[in-house]
Amino acid sequence: MSVLLPNMADFDTIYELDEEEEEEGEDRESGGGGAGRVVDEEHLLRYAPDPVVVRGAGHITVFGLSNKFDAEFPSVLTGKVAPEEFKISIGRVNTCLRKNLPLNVKWLLCGCICCCCTLGLSLWPVICLNKRTRRSIHKLLDWENNRLYHKLGLHWKLSRRKCESNNMMEYVILIEFLPKYPIFRPD
């Protein structure tokens, strides 16, 4: 039975490998050709914590995109990121939504009024504007990831998820923990 320490954040936590996992690990090591052990990303992701979900907290939702996200600091991120940085990042996303969503709502109301006459084509501008808003949030989150969060071992992304209360889909911000690759010395 061997002991595995997946990363320094979980240094005090000791995981025990099953005998089957040990045999698979030995097979991978022997098949590597002696150039060092290859780390299986699936093996690393198994020990990564579940992603943090930041849900929309606004009172207006257009095609699953809420008009603001909850700025409450999740306790899971304690020690990973400062609460001030988290609030600044969520504030940037909320500012982007505050700029874009009122126009989307106006076009949605106009499109719904004219929907019968245009056979649904009047909803097309709302769909395009919503896609543009999502794209701008993706770019903002990529900028935030490159600026700060990848250095901290986190990855923010806008993701579509099923609502807990009904079958509708909503957009949420997922904060994923990036796996830390252990450094192995060649035998």
Coordinates of C-alpha atoms in Angstrom, one line a residue:
M1 CA 0.0 0.0 0.0
S2 CA 1.5 3.3 -1.0
V3 CA 0.8 6.9 0.1
L4 CA 0.1 9.7 -2.4
L5 CA 0.4 13.4 -1.7
P6 CA -1.3 15.1 -4.7
N7 CA -0.3 18.8 -4.1
M8 CA 1.1 21.1 -1.5
A9 CA -2.4 22.6 -0.7
D10 CA -3.5 19.2 0.6
F11 CA -0.1 18.4 2.3
D12 CA -1.7 17.3 5.5
T13 CA -4.2 15.0 3.8
I14 CA -3.0 11.5 3.1
Y15 CA -4.7 9.5 0.4
E16 CA -4.3 5.8 0.1
L17 CA -4.3 4.1 -3.2
D18 CA -6.1 0.9 -3.8
E19 CA -4.1 -2.1 -5.0
E20 CA -5.7 -1.9 -8.5
E21 CA -4.5 1.7 -8.8
E22 CA -1.0 0.7 -7.6
E23 CA -0.8 -2.0 -10.3
E24 CA -2.1 0.5 -13.0
G25 CA 0.6 3.0 -11.8
E26 CA 3.3 0.4 -12.0
D27 CA 2.2 -0.6 -15.5
R28 CA 2.3 3.0 -16.6
E29 CA 5.8 3.4 -15.1
S30 CA 7.2 0.3 -16.8
G31 CA 5.7 1.3 -20.1
G32 CA 7.2 4.7 -20.1
G33 CA 10.5 3.5 -21.6
G34 CA 12.6 4.7 -18.6
A35 CA 12.4 8.4 -19.4
G36 CA 10.5 9.2 -16.2
R37 CA 7.0 8.7 -15.1
V38 CA 4.1 10.2 -17.0
V39 CA 1.4 11.8 -14.9
D40 CA -2.1 10.9 -16.0
E41 CA -4.3 14.0 -16.0
E42 CA -7.4 12.0 -15.2
H43 CA -5.6 10.8 -12.1
L44 CA -4.8 14.4 -11.0
L45 CA -8.4 15.5 -11.7
R46 CA -9.8 12.8 -9.5
Y47 CA -8.2 14.5 -6.4
A48 CA -9.2 18.1 -7.4
P49 CA -12.0 19.6 -5.4
D50 CA -15.4 20.2 -7.0
P51 CA -15.7 23.5 -8.8
V52 CA -17.3 26.5 -7.1
V53 CA -20.6 27.6 -8.7
V54 CA -21.5 31.3 -8.6
R55 CA -25.2 31.7 -9.6
G56 CA -27.0 34.6 -10.9
A57 CA -28.6 36.7 -8.2
G58 CA -30.5 39.3 -10.3
H59 CA -34.2 39.7 -10.8
I60 CA -34.1 39.8 -14.6
T61 CA -32.9 36.8 -16.8
V62 CA -32.7 37.0 -20.6
F63 CA -32.1 33.6 -22.3
G64 CA -30.6 32.2 -19.1
L65 CA -28.2 35.1 -18.4
S66 CA -29.0 36.9 -15.2
N67 CA -28.5 40.6 -14.8
K68 CA -26.0 40.2 -12.0
F69 CA -24.0 37.5 -10.1
D70 CA -23.8 37.0 -6.4
A71 CA -20.8 38.8 -4.9
E72 CA -20.8 36.8 -1.7
F73 CA -17.4 35.2 -1.1
P74 CA -17.6 31.4 -1.1
S75 CA -15.9 29.9 2.0
V76 CA -14.3 27.2 -0.2
L77 CA -12.0 29.8 -1.7
T78 CA -10.6 30.9 1.6
G79 CA -6.8 30.7 1.4
K80 CA -6.9 30.5 -2.4
V81 CA -7.9 34.1 -3.3
A82 CA -8.5 37.3 -1.4
P83 CA -12.2 38.2 -0.8
E84 CA -11.4 41.7 -2.2
E85 CA -10.1 40.2 -5.5
F86 CA -13.1 38.0 -5.8
K87 CA -15.5 40.9 -5.3
I88 CA -13.5 43.0 -7.8
S89 CA -13.8 40.3 -10.4
I90 CA -17.5 39.7 -9.8
G91 CA -18.0 43.5 -9.9
R92 CA -16.3 43.6 -13.4
V93 CA -18.7 40.9 -14.7
N94 CA -21.7 42.6 -13.1
T95 CA -20.6 45.9 -14.8
C96 CA -20.5 44.2 -18.1
L97 CA -24.0 42.8 -17.6
R98 CA -25.3 46.2 -16.4
K99 CA -24.1 47.8 -19.6
N100 CA -25.4 45.1 -22.0
L101 CA -28.6 43.6 -20.5
P102 CA -30.9 46.7 -20.5
L103 CA -30.5 46.8 -24.3
N104 CA -31.2 43.1 -24.6
V105 CA -34.4 43.5 -22.5
K106 CA -35.7 46.3 -24.7
W107 CA -35.1 44.3 -27.9
L108 CA -36.8 41.3 -26.2
L109 CA -39.9 43.3 -25.4
C110 CA -40.0 44.7 -28.9
G111 CA -39.4 41.3 -30.4
C112 CA -42.2 39.7 -28.4
I113 CA -44.6 42.4 -29.5
C114 CA -43.8 41.9 -33.2
C115 CA -43.3 38.1 -33.0
C116 CA -46.6 37.2 -34.5
C117 CA -46.2 39.5 -37.5
T118 CA -42.6 38.5 -38.2
L119 CA -43.0 34.8 -37.6
G120 CA -40.4 34.9 -34.8
L121 CA -37.7 36.7 -36.8
S122 CA -38.0 39.8 -34.5
L123 CA -36.3 37.8 -31.7
W124 CA -33.2 37.4 -33.8
P125 CA -31.6 40.7 -32.6
V126 CA -32.0 39.6 -28.9
I127 CA -30.3 36.3 -29.6
C128 CA -27.4 38.1 -31.3
L129 CA -27.1 40.6 -28.5
N130 CA -27.2 37.9 -25.9
K131 CA -24.4 36.0 -27.7
R132 CA -22.4 39.2 -27.8
T133 CA -22.8 39.7 -24.0
R134 CA -21.7 36.1 -23.3
R135 CA -18.7 36.6 -25.6
S136 CA -17.7 39.8 -23.8
I137 CA -18.0 38.0 -20.4
H138 CA -15.9 35.1 -21.8
K139 CA -13.2 37.6 -22.8
L140 CA -13.3 39.3 -19.5
L141 CA -13.0 36.0 -17.6
D142 CA -10.1 35.0 -19.9
W143 CA -8.4 38.3 -19.1
E144 CA -9.0 37.7 -15.3
N145 CA -7.6 34.2 -15.6
N146 CA -4.4 35.3 -17.3
R147 CA -4.0 38.3 -15.0
L148 CA -4.4 36.5 -11.7
Y149 CA -6.3 33.3 -11.3
H150 CA -4.2 30.9 -13.3
K151 CA -1.3 31.9 -11.1
L152 CA -3.4 31.0 -8.1
G153 CA -4.4 27.6 -9.5
L154 CA -8.0 28.6 -10.4
H155 CA -9.9 28.9 -13.7
W156 CA -13.0 31.0 -14.1
K157 CA -15.5 30.3 -16.9
L158 CA -19.0 31.0 -17.8
S159 CA -20.9 27.7 -18.1
R160 CA -24.5 26.7 -18.9
R161 CA -26.1 24.6 -16.2
K162 CA -29.5 23.2 -15.5
C163 CA -31.5 25.1 -12.8
E164 CA -32.0 23.3 -9.5
S165 CA -35.7 24.3 -9.3
N166 CA -36.9 23.5 -12.8
N167 CA -35.8 22.2 -16.2
M168 CA -34.6 25.6 -17.5
M169 CA -30.9 26.3 -18.3
E170 CA -29.0 29.2 -16.7
Y171 CA -25.5 30.6 -17.0
V172 CA -23.3 30.4 -14.0
I173 CA -19.7 31.2 -13.3
L174 CA -17.7 28.1 -12.5
I175 CA -14.5 28.5 -10.6
E176 CA -12.4 25.3 -11.2
F177 CA -9.3 24.2 -9.3
L178 CA -6.5 23.5 -11.7
P179 CA -4.6 20.3 -11.0
K180 CA -1.0 20.8 -9.8
Y181 CA 1.4 18.5 -11.5
P182 CA 3.8 16.8 -9.2
I183 CA 7.4 16.8 -10.0
F184 CA 8.9 13.3 -10.3
R185 CA 12.5 12.5 -10.2
P186 CA 13.6 9.9 -12.8
D187 CA 14.5 6.6 -11.1

